[in-house]
Amino acid sequence: MEEILQINKGYEEKYGFKDDVESTIKTQKGLNEDVIKEISKYKKEPSWMIEFRLKAYGIFKSKPMPQWGANLNEINFDEIIYYASPSDKKSNSWEDVPEYVKKTFDKLGIPEAERKFLGGVGAQYDSEVIYHNLRKDLEEQGVIFTDMDTAVQKYPDLVKKYFGKIIPMGDNKFAALNSAAWSGGSFIYVPPNIDVKVPLQAYFRINTKNFGQFERTLIIADKGSKVHYIEGCTAPIYSSDSLHAAVVEIVALEGSNVRYTTIQNWSPNVYNLVTKRAFAYKNATVEWVDGNLGSKITMKYPSVFMMEEGAKANILSVAFAGKGQHQDAGAKAIHLAPNTTSTITSKSICKDGGRTSYRGLLQVAKGSTKVKANVTCDALILDEISRSDTYPTMKIHEQDSSITHEANVGKVGEDQLFYLMCRGLSKAEAMSMIILGFIEQFTKELPMDYAIELNRLIQLEMEGSVG
Amino acid sequence: MKAIQILDQLKFPVELKDKIKFKLDNGFFLEVKNNVDIKTPLHYLFDLNKDSNHKNIIKIGNNSKLIFIDENISEDKELDYTCELEVILGENSELYYLNLNNFSDKVKSVFLSKCVIEKDSKLKCFSGHLGSGILSSKREIILNGEGSDGKNIEIVFGNKEQIFNISSNLIHKVPNTKGNVLVKNVLKDNSKMDFNGLIRIEKGAQKSDSLLQDHSILLSKNARANAIPSLEIEANDVRCTHSASSGQVDEDQIFYLMSRGLDINEAEKFIVMGFLQPILEDLNVKEVKEKIIKIIENKWNN
């Protein structure tokens, strides 16, 4: 605790540094058909992918900017660089990674994490995944963990079957943008009955100014398999805004178990507009663990469609909004089959004028009998100028279901603070301890190293809030 | 204590004439002057017989008290009705407003109400949405003075093809205010309902205490309920909670009652009435309670 409280470095020093290196390959600002063709040509993509991209671009242009949530009107699509690559080759050993990129990831502690507790690592720098490695034993079992671009070339059948099927390109404006300009992201396939005991991880880093990162992740868990995937994100602090619009698709086939953990810590100049969706088939379980700490505006609602009987969804989301931040996060559980179960737990903390919103959907389709669903959302508001909203939607079209929703909004209990301060803690320490207790459920779910990192980040954000 | 029927000023009991003003003109205007405490509830029965568009106003002065029953019935034919209600509650006053909607199923009705409560005043609104084929109701309670207390309680009992759209907003503008919204719905046959609730605590409205609840029982395969109980909170020293649920009648409870000799229909009704009981008990106006129970029984049997 003492050590954590000593951290005074802040984001700028820890994650906010930038590499002053020009990208090897970079498209002009703005997006048009030529830029898309250029990206596709550089990637030597098959013709179906070019058609896919161009069709998505048409949808992106035709869709209006969504007005129902956070304010996105300041995004200027013409000022954004849609593709930048630090290197023209991918590697699976650190030695081949360009020096400055290596330094970046070293600073972020990625190789160390890989050695300690990960089964595989992917590292994306701007548009391209520059490093990818999977433990040999997992590779021998038939597990595929690679970047999306390679997967399009190497596993066209699997990719064609699921790519853009979970989240169609026309789902929303930013899914369309991603479908048109996507680059990088992870592709994971776990063969039947394989239990990947150690987590796989991808780290996303934006370095270029005014950049748009559009990674595309597809996870396929075959029958009876089990996998845990972790993503982490950071970026340098610039005065102008960057955009991160990812699409994450998960297919959890019969009896499989997929957990997807996000530690989103973008710099406060990044718009984070991500579409995440999973299809859970018979008796499959999908768990989203979603931590939103950074970014200027986040709009992200991880969803699980329970397609067949016995599917389960567990969504755990924690959001932290500091000065100038709006975390519009939430979850969606859509029950399309009988005997399906979902739990949504959301916890948010706002301070210094930050705003957290929980926006969720719980839908029970007709015929989905014996559904059990529970939503709990708690919010802490640490000062007078911050704001917290809750917008939970429930659409219940089946009589034979049991749905509950509860929420609490409060401030840190004076009594609890007083109690801890009586025992010799400073006000700041006491406050941190209460907050950590409040989000314990979330950190418990994470592998050790990352729990510490998340705790530290929360400590970091807490700094200066009291005393 | 039997309620006093009011139709116009002329028929008022003598002792109320100086204290209350009541006028009918495309809706009603009701004014209760300062320092008036009317112990007996006033009952206004409105019979809809042609398409109408009404504006109702209830204005209560300072230090006054009133219980007002607004009962709506209609002829059994296709009619449209819109009604806008404005409630202005002075300082340190109390108003208990009960609205009982028992229109025919052929009526389409829209209710919009806006209530502003000043310092130390108490408002309790109750709506029993039982009639109308399509009913849309939107109520907004604005807590405008410190120490004010606003309560909105609504029940929906839908059967056949009835459609309900219920909105309830509660806005805390100043510190030290109390709010409570409770909506309970029972839906039979093909009836459907949407609930949109919002509690907003504005900047500086510290020490607000607020609760938003929406609970539904679906009694048939085709009944539907949607709910959005939202919160927008811009102050940190507040207590604000919401809860919502939706379910069917509990099979164990049904079994228990049936083993005691009730048939399934009676057992279900018993449980549904138990679900509504806390609200009905809290009504405190016997004749309204009895009327609601009678209407629900009628609807149950059809």
Short mmCIF file of N, CA and C in Angstrom, two decimals, chain A residues 109-122 131 133-138 145 196-203 228-232 447-450:
data_model
loop_
_atom_site.label_atom_id
_atom_site.label_comp_id
_atom_site.label_asym_id
_atom_site.label_seq_id
_atom_site.Cartn_x
_atom_site.Cartn_y
_atom_site.Cartn_z
N GLY A 109 6.42 -2.91 -19.99
CA GLY A 109 6.54 -4.16 -19.24
C GLY A 109 5.95 -5.37 -19.93
N ILE A 110 5.83 -5.30 -21.25
CA ILE A 110 5.17 -6.41 -21.96
C ILE A 110 6.02 -7.69 -21.96
N PRO A 111 7.36 -7.60 -22.34
CA PRO A 111 8.14 -8.85 -22.37
C PRO A 111 8.20 -9.52 -21.00
N GLU A 112 8.25 -8.69 -19.96
CA GLU A 112 8.31 -9.22 -18.61
C GLU A 112 7.04 -10.00 -18.28
N ALA A 113 5.92 -9.39 -18.64
CA ALA A 113 4.63 -10.04 -18.39
C ALA A 113 4.56 -11.36 -19.14
N GLU A 114 5.11 -11.35 -20.36
CA GLU A 114 5.05 -12.56 -21.18
C GLU A 114 5.80 -13.70 -20.51
N ARG A 115 6.99 -13.36 -20.02
CA ARG A 115 7.79 -14.39 -19.37
C ARG A 115 7.08 -14.94 -18.15
N LYS A 116 6.44 -14.04 -17.41
CA LYS A 116 5.89 -14.42 -16.12
C LYS A 116 4.63 -15.26 -16.19
N PHE A 117 3.68 -14.80 -16.93
CA PHE A 117 2.41 -15.52 -16.78
C PHE A 117 1.56 -15.60 -18.03
N LEU A 118 2.13 -15.30 -19.18
CA LEU A 118 1.28 -15.35 -20.36
C LEU A 118 1.62 -16.51 -21.27
N GLY A 119 0.63 -16.97 -21.99
CA GLY A 119 0.85 -18.06 -22.92
C GLY A 119 1.17 -17.56 -24.31
N GLY A 120 0.86 -16.32 -24.55
CA GLY A 120 1.14 -15.75 -25.86
C GLY A 120 0.97 -14.27 -25.80
N VAL A 121 1.70 -13.54 -26.66
CA VAL A 121 1.62 -12.09 -26.66
C VAL A 121 1.55 -11.56 -28.08
N GLY A 122 0.70 -10.58 -28.27
CA GLY A 122 0.69 -9.83 -29.51
C GLY A 122 0.87 -8.38 -29.15
N TYR A 131 4.72 -7.74 -33.26
CA TYR A 131 5.32 -8.89 -32.58
C TYR A 131 4.23 -9.85 -32.20
N ASN A 133 3.81 -13.91 -30.55
CA ASN A 133 4.47 -15.13 -30.13
C ASN A 133 3.52 -15.99 -29.31
N LEU A 134 3.58 -17.26 -29.52
CA LEU A 134 2.73 -18.19 -28.78
C LEU A 134 3.61 -19.30 -28.22
N ARG A 135 3.33 -19.69 -26.97
CA ARG A 135 4.12 -20.75 -26.37
C ARG A 135 4.07 -22.02 -27.21
N LYS A 136 5.20 -22.70 -27.29
CA LYS A 136 5.32 -23.85 -28.18
C LYS A 136 4.28 -24.94 -27.89
N ASP A 137 4.08 -25.24 -26.58
CA ASP A 137 3.16 -26.33 -26.24
C ASP A 137 1.74 -26.04 -26.72
N LEU A 138 1.36 -24.74 -26.65
CA LEU A 138 0.03 -24.38 -27.10
C LEU A 138 -0.07 -24.52 -28.62
N PHE A 145 -2.83 -18.37 -32.58
CA PHE A 145 -2.86 -17.03 -32.02
C PHE A 145 -1.97 -16.18 -32.90
N VAL A 196 -6.74 -23.62 -22.64
CA VAL A 196 -5.55 -22.76 -22.62
C VAL A 196 -5.45 -22.19 -21.21
N LYS A 197 -4.57 -22.78 -20.42
CA LYS A 197 -4.58 -22.47 -18.98
C LYS A 197 -3.99 -21.11 -18.66
N VAL A 198 -3.06 -20.63 -19.51
CA VAL A 198 -2.45 -19.32 -19.26
C VAL A 198 -3.08 -18.30 -20.20
N PRO A 199 -3.24 -17.07 -19.75
CA PRO A 199 -3.91 -16.09 -20.60
C PRO A 199 -3.08 -15.72 -21.82
N LEU A 200 -3.77 -15.37 -22.89
CA LEU A 200 -3.12 -14.81 -24.07
C LEU A 200 -3.34 -13.30 -23.99
N GLN A 201 -2.36 -12.55 -24.48
CA GLN A 201 -2.51 -11.13 -24.30
C GLN A 201 -2.13 -10.34 -25.55
N ALA A 202 -2.81 -9.22 -25.76
CA ALA A 202 -2.42 -8.30 -26.82
C ALA A 202 -2.31 -6.91 -26.22
N TYR A 203 -1.30 -6.20 -26.67
CA TYR A 203 -1.13 -4.84 -26.17
C TYR A 203 -1.21 -3.87 -27.33
N HIS A 228 -8.57 -17.49 -22.10
CA HIS A 228 -8.65 -16.17 -21.47
C HIS A 228 -7.76 -15.21 -22.25
N TYR A 229 -8.34 -14.13 -22.73
CA TYR A 229 -7.61 -13.16 -23.55
C TYR A 229 -7.60 -11.81 -22.84
N ILE A 230 -6.45 -11.18 -22.82
CA ILE A 230 -6.34 -9.89 -22.13
C ILE A 230 -5.87 -8.84 -23.13
N GLU A 231 -6.49 -7.68 -23.14
CA GLU A 231 -5.94 -6.61 -23.96
C GLU A 231 -5.66 -5.41 -23.08
N GLY A 232 -4.58 -4.73 -23.43
CA GLY A 232 -4.23 -3.50 -22.71
C GLY A 232 -3.98 -2.41 -23.73
N PRO A 447 -5.46 -11.66 -13.48
CA PRO A 447 -4.19 -12.27 -13.07
C PRO A 447 -3.39 -11.27 -12.24
N MET A 448 -2.58 -11.78 -11.36
CA MET A 448 -1.92 -10.96 -10.34
C MET A 448 -1.27 -9.67 -10.85
N ASP A 449 -0.39 -9.77 -11.82
CA ASP A 449 0.34 -8.59 -12.26
C ASP A 449 -0.58 -7.49 -12.74
N TYR A 450 -1.60 -7.91 -13.42
CA TYR A 450 -2.50 -6.89 -13.96
C TYR A 450 -3.38 -6.29 -12.89
#
